[in-house]
C-alpha positions as a Python dict, from the first residue, in 0.01 Angstrom:
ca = {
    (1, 'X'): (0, 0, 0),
    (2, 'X'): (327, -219, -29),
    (3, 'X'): (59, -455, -173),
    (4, 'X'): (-44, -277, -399),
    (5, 'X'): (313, -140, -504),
    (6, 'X'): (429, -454, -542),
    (7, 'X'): (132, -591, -785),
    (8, 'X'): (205, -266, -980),
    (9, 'X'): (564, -296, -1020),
    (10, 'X'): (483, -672, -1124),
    (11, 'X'): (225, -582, -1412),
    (12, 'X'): (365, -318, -1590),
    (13, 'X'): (632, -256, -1788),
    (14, 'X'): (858, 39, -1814),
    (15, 'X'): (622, 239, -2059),
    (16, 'X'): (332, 135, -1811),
    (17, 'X'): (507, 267, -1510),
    (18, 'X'): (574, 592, -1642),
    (19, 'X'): (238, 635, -1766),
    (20, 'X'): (152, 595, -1431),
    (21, 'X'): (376, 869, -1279),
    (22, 'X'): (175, 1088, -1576),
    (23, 'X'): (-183, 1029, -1442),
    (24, 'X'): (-78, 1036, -1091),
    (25, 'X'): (-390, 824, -1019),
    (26, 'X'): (-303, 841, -635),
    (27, 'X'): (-389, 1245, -649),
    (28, 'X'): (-777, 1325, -614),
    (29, 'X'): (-941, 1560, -873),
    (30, 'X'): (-1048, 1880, -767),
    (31, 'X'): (-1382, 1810, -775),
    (32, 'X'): (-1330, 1512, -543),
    (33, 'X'): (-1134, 1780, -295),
    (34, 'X'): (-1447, 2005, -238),
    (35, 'X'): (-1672, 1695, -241),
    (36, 'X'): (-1479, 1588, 84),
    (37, 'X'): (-1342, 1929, 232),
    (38, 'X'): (-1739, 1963, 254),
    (39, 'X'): (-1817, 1656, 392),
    (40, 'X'): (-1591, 1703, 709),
    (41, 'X'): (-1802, 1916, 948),
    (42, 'X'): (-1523, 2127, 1211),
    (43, 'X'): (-1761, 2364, 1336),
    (44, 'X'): (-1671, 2716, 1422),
    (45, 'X'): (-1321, 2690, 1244),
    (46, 'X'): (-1519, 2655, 914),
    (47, 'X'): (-1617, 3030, 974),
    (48, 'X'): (-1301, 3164, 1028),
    (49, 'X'): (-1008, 3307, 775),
    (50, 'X'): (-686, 3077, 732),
    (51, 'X'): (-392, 3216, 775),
    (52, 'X'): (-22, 3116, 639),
    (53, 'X'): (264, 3176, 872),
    (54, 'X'): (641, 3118, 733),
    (55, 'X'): (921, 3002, 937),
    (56, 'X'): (974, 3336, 1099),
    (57, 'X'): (616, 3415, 1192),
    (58, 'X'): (542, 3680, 926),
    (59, 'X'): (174, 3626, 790),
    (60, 'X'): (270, 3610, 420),
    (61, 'X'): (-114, 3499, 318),
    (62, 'X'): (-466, 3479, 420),
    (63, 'X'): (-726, 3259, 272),
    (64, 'X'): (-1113, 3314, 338),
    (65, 'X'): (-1307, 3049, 535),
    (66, 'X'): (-1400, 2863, 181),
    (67, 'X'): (-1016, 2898, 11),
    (68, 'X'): (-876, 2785, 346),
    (69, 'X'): (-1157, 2415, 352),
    (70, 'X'): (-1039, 2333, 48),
    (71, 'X'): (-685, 2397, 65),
    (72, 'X'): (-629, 2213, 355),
    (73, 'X'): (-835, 1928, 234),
    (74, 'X'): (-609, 1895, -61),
    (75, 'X'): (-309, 1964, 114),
    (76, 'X'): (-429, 1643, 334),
    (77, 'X'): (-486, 1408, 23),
    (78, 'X'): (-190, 1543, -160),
    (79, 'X'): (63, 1465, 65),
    (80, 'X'): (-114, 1066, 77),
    (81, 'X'): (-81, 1061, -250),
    (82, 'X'): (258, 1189, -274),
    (83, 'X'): (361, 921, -25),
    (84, 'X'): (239, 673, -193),
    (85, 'X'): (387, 812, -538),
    (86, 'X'): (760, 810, -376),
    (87, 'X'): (738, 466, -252),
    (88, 'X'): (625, 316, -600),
    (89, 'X'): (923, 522, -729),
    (90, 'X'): (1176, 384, -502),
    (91, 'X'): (1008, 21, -577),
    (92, 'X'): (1012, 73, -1030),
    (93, 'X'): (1397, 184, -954),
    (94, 'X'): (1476, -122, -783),
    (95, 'X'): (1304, -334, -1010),
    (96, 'X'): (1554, -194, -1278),
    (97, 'X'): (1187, -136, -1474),
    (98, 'X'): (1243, 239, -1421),
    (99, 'X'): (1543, 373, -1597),
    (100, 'X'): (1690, 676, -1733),
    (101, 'X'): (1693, 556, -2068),
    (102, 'X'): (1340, 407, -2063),
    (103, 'X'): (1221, 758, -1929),
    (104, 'X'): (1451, 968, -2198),
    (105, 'X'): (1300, 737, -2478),
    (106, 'X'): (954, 820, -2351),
    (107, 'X'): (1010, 1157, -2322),
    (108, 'X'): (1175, 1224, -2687),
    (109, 'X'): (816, 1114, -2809),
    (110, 'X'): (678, 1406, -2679),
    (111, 'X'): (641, 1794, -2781),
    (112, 'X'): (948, 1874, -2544),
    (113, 'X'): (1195, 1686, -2820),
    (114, 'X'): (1059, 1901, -3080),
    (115, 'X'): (1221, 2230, -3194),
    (116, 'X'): (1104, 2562, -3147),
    (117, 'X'): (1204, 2808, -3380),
    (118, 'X'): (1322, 3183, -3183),
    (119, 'X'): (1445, 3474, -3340),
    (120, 'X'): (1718, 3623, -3224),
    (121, 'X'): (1868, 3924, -3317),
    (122, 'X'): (1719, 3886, -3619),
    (123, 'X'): (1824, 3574, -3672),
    (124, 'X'): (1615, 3187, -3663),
    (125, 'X'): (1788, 2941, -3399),
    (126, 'X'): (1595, 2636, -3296),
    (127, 'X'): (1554, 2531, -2947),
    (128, 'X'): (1431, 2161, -2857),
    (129, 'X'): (1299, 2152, -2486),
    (130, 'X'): (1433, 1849, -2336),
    (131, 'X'): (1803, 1933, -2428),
    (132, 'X'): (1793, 2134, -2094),
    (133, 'X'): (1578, 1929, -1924),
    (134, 'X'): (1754, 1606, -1960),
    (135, 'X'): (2033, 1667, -1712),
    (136, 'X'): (1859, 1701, -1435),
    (137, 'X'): (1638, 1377, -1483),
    (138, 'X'): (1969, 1213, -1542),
    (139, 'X'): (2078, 1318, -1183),
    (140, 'X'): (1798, 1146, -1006),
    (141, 'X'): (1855, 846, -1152),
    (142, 'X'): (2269, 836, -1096),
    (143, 'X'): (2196, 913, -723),
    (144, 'X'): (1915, 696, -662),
    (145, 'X'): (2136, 415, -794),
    (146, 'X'): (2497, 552, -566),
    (147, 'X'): (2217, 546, -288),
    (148, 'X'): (2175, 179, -318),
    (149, 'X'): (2512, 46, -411),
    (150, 'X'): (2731, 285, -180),
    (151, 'X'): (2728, 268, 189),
    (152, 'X'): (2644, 562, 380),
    (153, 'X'): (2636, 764, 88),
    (154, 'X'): (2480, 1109, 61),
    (155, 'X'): (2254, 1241, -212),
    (156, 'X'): (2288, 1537, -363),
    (157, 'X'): (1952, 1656, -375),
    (158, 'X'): (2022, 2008, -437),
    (159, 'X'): (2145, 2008, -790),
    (160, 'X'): (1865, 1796, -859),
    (161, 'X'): (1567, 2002, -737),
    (162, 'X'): (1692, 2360, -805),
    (163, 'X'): (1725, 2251, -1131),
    (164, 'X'): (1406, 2109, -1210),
    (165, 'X'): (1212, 2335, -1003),
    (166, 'X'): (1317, 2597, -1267),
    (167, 'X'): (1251, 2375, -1578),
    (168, 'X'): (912, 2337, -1473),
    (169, 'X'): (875, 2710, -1525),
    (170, 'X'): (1064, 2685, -1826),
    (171, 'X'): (867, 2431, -1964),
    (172, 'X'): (519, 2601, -1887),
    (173, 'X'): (651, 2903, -2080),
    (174, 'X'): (755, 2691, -2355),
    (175, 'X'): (390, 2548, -2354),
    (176, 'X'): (165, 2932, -2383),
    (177, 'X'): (420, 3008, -2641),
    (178, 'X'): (323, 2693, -2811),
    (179, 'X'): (-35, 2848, -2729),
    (180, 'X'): (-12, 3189, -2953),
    (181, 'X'): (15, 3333, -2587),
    (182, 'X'): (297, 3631, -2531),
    (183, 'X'): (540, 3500, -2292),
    (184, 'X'): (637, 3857, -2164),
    (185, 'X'): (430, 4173, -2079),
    (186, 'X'): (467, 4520, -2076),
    (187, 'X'): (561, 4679, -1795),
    (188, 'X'): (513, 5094, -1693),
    (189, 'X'): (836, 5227, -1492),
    (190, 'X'): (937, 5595, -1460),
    (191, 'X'): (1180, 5571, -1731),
    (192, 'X'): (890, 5461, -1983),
    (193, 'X'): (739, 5087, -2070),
    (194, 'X'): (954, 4786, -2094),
    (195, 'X'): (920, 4482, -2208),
    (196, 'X'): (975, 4143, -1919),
    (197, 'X'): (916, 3794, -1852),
    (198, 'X'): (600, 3704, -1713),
    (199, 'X'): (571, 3592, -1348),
    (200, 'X'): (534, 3211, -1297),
    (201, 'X'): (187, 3326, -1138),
    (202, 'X'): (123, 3497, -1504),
    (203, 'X'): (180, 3240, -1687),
    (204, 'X'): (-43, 2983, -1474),
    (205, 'X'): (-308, 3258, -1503),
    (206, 'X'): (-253, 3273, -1874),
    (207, 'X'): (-343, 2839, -1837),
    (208, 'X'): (-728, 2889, -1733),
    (209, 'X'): (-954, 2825, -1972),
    (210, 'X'): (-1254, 3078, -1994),
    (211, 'X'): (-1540, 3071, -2265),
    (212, 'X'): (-1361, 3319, -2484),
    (213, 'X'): (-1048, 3189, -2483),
    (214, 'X'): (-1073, 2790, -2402),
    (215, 'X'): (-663, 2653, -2376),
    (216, 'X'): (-740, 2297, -2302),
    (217, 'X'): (-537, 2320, -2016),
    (218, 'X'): (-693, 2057, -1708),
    (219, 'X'): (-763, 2225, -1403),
    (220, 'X'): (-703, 1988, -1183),
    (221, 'X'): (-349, 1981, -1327),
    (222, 'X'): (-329, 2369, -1279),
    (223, 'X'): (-445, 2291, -960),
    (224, 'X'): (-172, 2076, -852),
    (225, 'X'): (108, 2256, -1015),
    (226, 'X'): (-36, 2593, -848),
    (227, 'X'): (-18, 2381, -533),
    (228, 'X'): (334, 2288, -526),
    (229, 'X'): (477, 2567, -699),
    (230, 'X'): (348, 2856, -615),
    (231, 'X'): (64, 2859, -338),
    (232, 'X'): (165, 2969, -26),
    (233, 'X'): (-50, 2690, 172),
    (234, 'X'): (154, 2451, -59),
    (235, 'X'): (490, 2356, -132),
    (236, 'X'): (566, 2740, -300),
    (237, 'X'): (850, 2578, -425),
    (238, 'X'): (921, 2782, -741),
    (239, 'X'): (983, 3094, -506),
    (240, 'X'): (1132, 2913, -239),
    (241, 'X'): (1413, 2778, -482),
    (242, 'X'): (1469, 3112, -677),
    (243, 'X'): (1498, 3323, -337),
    (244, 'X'): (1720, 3062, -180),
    (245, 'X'): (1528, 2960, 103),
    (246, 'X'): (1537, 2607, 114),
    (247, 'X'): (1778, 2451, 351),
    (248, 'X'): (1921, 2165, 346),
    (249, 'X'): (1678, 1917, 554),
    (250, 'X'): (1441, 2060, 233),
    (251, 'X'): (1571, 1943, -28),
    (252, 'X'): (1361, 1519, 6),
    (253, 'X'): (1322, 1270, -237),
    (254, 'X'): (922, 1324, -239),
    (255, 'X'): (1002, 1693, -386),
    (256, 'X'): (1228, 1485, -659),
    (257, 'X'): (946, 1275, -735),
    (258, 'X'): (692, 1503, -793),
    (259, 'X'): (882, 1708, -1012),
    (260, 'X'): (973, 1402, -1205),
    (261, 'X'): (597, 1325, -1245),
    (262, 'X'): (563, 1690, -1343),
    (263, 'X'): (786, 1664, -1636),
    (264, 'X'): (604, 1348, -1763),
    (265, 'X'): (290, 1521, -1720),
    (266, 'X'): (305, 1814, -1887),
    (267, 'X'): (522, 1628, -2208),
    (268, 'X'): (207, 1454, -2276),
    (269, 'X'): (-49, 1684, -2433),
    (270, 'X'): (-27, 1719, -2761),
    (271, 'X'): (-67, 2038, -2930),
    (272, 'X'): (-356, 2035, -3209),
    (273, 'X'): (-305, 2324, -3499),
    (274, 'X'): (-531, 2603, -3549),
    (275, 'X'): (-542, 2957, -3624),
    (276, 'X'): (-419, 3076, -3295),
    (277, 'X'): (-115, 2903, -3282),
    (278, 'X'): (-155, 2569, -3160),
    (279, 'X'): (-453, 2379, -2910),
    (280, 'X'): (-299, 2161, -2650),
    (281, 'X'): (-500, 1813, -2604),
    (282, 'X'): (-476, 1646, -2304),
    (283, 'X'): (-367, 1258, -2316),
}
């Protein structure tokens, strides 16, 4: 692997690394997951339901004898992948190759450096993506550097991953909107319907494509964002964040890293026109 990292680092540029941390080639497809969760034979566990058990032994979810093969398969490969991910990370930093200002010029060629138009109040105000976005990827890059010039010094990687967990979300609303698709819902309380915010499980829902309504979405990208921010086998780090239950042995680089490569990857589709609102196209 260090191998590897260190050909990597040593034939790309900074354009080519972050292109890199978009595909997250290191991450197997879904397809690849069953493909191997069924080639792994464990007998009489196959048969039986998988439960998930949080730090204080409540059963928050079960998963039937299929969910539970592949989940744990991927959960396997992911966290590989991941590993190897963080380490190339750590090496492009080093190398001075991976910047904030090569990553903010890449990014403000995307969709999230575009403005959206909102009316408020009955007024027009436009709202450009990355304006909110940017301060947190700033962060990881000012205390990866204090990391390796200051002696015993101590990341803050709080500010860094509440922050981003949530502009994930933010951004993923952003995108459906882009879509034609509501970003709230109406919802029936005793006092009569009102109108709220989609769950983040909403809006992923609102991301599969079917045959009537095909949103160019990839699945294996649903797949991993479901994964680490919201299934309860995975990371569930979108709820884990807004409830305040991380402490502070949680809050590790690889969860920086990933949401890094989750930013870059979801800034590259490009949304296509048509009658609907707008067709996203994957890069």
């Amino acid at each position: 692997i260090n191998d590897a990292i260190k050909h990597t680092i040593e034939t790309n540029d900074g354009n080519g690394l972050l292109d890199l941390f978009t595909t997250t080639p290191w991450y197997e497809t879904d397809d690849s997951i069953r493909s191997l969760s069924e080639a792994v034979e464990r007998g009489f566990i196959d048969s039986l339901p998988l439960s998930i058990i949080d730090e204080r032994g409540n059963t928050i979810k079960t998963y039937t004898p299929e969910e539970g093969k592949f989940w744990s398969t991927y959960s396997y490969y992911f966290d590989f992948g991941t590993m190897k991910m963080v380490e190339l990370f750590k090496a492009a930093i080093s190398s001075e190759k991976l910047t904030y200002e090569s990553t903010l010029s890449y990014l403000e060629k995307t969709w999230l450096n575009e403005p959206i138009v909102r009316n408020y109040n009955g007024g027009e105000k436009e709202i450009v993506p990355l304006d909110t976005i940017k301060p947190g990827i700033k962060r990881i890059f000012e205390e990866f550097r204090n990391a390796k010039i200051i002696e015993n010094y101590i990341c803050d990687f709080v500010t860094i991953i509440d922050s981003l967990t949530l502009k994930i979300e933010g951004i993923l609303r952003f995108f459906i909107e882009k879509l034609g698709i509501p970003t709230f819902s109406v919802r029936r309380t005793k006092e009569g319907n009102v109108i709220m915010e989609k769950l983040f499980d909403d809006i992923i829902a609102d991301l599969q494509s079917t045959p009537e309504r095909p949103v160019g979405f990839a699945e294996d990208h649903r797949t991993l964002i479901k994964y680490v921010m919201s299934e309860k086998i995975g990371w569930n780090l979108r709820n884990e964040v807004a409830h305040a239950l991380l402490q502070i042995e949680d809050y590790t680089p690889n969860k920086i890293v990933v949401l890094f490569s989750f930013v870059l990857k979801l800034s590259k589709y490009q949304f296509l026109d048509s009658a609907m609102g707008s067709e996203p196209q994957e890069y």
